[in-house]
mmCIF file of C-alpha atoms and ligand atoms in Angstrom:
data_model
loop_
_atom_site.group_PDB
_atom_site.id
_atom_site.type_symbol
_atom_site.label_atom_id
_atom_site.label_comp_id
_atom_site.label_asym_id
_atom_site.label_seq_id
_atom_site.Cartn_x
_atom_site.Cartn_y
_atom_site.Cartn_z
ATOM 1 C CA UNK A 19 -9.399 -3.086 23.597
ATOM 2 C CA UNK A 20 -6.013 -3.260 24.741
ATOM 3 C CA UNK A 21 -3.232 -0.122 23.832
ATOM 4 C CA UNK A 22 -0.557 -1.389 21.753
ATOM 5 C CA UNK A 23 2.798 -0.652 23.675
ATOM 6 C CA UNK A 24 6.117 0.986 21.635
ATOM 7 C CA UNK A 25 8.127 -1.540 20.046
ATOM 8 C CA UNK A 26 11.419 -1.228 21.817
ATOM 9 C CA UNK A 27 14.706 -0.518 20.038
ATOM 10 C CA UNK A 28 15.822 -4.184 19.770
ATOM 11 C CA UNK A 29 12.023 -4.961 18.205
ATOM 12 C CA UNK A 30 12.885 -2.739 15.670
ATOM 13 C CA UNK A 31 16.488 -3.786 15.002
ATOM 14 C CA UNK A 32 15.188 -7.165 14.422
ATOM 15 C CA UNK A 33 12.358 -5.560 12.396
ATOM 16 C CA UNK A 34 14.389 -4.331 9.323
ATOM 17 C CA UNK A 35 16.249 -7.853 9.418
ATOM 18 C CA UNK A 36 12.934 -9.635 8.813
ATOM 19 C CA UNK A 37 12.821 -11.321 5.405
ATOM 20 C CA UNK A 38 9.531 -10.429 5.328
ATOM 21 C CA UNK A 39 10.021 -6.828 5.580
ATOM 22 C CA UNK A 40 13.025 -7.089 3.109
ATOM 23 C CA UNK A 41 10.707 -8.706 0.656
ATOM 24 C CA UNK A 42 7.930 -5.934 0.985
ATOM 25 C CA UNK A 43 10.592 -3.416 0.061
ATOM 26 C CA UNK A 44 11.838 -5.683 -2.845
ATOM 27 C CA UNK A 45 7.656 -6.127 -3.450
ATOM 28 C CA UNK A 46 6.497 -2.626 -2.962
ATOM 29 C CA UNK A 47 3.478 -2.053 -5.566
ATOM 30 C CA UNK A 48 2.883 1.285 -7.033
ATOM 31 C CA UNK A 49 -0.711 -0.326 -7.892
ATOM 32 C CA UNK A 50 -3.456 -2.287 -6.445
ATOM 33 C CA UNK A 51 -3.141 -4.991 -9.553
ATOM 34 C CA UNK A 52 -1.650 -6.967 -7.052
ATOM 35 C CA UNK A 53 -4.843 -7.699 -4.767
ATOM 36 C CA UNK A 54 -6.374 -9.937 -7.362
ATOM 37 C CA UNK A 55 -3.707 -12.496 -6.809
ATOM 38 C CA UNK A 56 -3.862 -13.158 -3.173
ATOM 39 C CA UNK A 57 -4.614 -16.337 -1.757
ATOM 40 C CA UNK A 58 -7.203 -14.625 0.772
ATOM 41 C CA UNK A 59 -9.777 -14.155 -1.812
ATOM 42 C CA UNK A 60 -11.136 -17.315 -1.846
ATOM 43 C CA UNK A 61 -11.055 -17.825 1.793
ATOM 44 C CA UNK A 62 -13.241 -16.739 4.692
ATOM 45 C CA UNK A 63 -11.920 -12.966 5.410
ATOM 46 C CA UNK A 64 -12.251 -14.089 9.137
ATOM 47 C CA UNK A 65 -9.817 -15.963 9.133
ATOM 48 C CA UNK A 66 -7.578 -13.323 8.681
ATOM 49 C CA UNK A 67 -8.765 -10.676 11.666
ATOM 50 C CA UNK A 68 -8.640 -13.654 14.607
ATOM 51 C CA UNK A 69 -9.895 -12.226 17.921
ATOM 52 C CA UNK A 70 -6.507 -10.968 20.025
ATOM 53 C CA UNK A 71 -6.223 -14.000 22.402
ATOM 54 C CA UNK A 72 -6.761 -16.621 19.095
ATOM 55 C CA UNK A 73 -3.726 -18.082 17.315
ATOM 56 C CA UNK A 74 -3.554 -16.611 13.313
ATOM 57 C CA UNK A 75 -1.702 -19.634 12.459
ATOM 58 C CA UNK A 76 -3.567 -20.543 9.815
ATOM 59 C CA UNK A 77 -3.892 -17.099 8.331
ATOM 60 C CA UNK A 78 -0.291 -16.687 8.490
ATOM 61 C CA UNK A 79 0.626 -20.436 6.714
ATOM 62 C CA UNK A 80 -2.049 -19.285 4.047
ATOM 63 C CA UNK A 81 0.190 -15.917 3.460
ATOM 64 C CA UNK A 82 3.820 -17.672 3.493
ATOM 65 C CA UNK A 83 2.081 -19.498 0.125
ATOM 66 C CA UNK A 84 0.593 -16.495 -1.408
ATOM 67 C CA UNK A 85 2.330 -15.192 -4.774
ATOM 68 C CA UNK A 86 2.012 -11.401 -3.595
ATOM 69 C CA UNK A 87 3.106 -11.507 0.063
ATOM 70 C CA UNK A 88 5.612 -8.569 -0.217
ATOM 71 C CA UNK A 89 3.415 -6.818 -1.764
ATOM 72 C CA UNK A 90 0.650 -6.673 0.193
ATOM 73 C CA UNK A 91 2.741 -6.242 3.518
ATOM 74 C CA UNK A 92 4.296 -3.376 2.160
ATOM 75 C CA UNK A 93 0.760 -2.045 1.243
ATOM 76 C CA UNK A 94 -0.475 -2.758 5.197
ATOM 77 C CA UNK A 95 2.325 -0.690 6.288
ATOM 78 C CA UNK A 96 2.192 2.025 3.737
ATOM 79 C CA UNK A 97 -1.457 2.225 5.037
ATOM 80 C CA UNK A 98 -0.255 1.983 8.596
ATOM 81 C CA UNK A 99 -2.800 -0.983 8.993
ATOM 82 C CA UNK A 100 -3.065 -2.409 12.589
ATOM 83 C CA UNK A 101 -5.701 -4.727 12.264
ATOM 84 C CA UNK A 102 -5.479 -8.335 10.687
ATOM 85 C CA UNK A 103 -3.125 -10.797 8.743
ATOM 86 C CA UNK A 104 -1.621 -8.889 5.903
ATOM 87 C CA UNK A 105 1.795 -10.479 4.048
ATOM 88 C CA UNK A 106 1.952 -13.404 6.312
ATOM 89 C CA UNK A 107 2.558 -11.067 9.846
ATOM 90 C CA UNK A 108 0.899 -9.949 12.884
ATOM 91 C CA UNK A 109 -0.449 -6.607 14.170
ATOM 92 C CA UNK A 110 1.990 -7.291 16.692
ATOM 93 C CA UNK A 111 4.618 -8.375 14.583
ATOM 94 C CA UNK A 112 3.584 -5.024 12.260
ATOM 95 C CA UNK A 113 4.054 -2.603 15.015
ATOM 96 C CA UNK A 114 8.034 -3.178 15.234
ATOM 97 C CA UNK A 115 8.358 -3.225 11.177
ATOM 98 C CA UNK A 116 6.083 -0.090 10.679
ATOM 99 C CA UNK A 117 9.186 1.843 12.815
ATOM 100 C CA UNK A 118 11.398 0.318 10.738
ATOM 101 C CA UNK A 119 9.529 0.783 7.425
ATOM 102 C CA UNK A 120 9.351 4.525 8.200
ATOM 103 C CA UNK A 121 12.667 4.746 8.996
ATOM 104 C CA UNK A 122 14.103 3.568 5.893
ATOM 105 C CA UNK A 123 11.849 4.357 3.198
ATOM 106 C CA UNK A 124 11.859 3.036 -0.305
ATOM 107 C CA UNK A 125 10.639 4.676 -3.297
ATOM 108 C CA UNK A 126 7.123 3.308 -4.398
ATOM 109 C CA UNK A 127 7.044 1.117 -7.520
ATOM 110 C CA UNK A 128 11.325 0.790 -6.681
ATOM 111 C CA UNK A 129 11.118 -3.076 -7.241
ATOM 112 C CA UNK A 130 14.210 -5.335 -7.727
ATOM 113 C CA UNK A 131 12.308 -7.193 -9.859
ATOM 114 C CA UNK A 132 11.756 -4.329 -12.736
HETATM 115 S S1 SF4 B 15 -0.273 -12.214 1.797
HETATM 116 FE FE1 SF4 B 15 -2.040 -13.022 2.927
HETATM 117 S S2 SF4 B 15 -3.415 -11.304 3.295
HETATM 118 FE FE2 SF4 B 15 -1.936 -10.709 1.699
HETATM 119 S S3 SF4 B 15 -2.939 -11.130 -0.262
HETATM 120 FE FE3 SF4 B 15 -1.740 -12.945 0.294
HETATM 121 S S4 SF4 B 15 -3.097 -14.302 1.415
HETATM 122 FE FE4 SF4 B 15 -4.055 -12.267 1.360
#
């Protein structure tokens, strides 16, 4: 197992551009009714915890399609996950927006959409 470095300032910058991570916040579920909706659940859960050195390309296109992407990243970083494909990003990709999600909190169930 390798340690997962400090995203760097910049990483993080970047982070709380990400319309991913501005979608989360818009997304943010004060439920699990969500879960039932995701794309993943009728495809192999492998698919989305790829070894380290494997692309997750195709667990990643799968998530850019899914109705309740926001969601469900917002619920990976509320959780602080660091394993897997959750709301079409990386562990990698997670570490920078998990600084930036903590940083700038927004209220659970706060949703732009009502
Ligand atoms: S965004 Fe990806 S991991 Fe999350 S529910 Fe949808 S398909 Fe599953």
């Amino acid at each position: 197992m390798t340690r997962a470095r400090v995203p760097r300032p910049h990483e993080v910058q970047a982070a709380h551009h990400d319309p991913r991570l501005m979608r989360a916040r818009m997304e943010r579920p004060d439920n699990d009714s969500w879960r039932v909706r995701g794309r993943c659940r009728t495809v192999d859960p492998e698919t989305f915890f790829p070894p380290p050195t494997e692309p997750a390309d195709v667990a990643v296109s799968l998530c850019r399609r899914c109705p309740v992407q926001g969601a469900c990243l917002a619920a990976a970083l509320d959780a602080g996950d660091g394993n897997g494909v959750w709301g079409a990003t990386t562990p990698r990709e997670r570490r920078a927006m998990l600084v930036a999600w903590r940083n700038d909190p927004v209220p659970v169930g706060a949703s732009a959409k009502g």
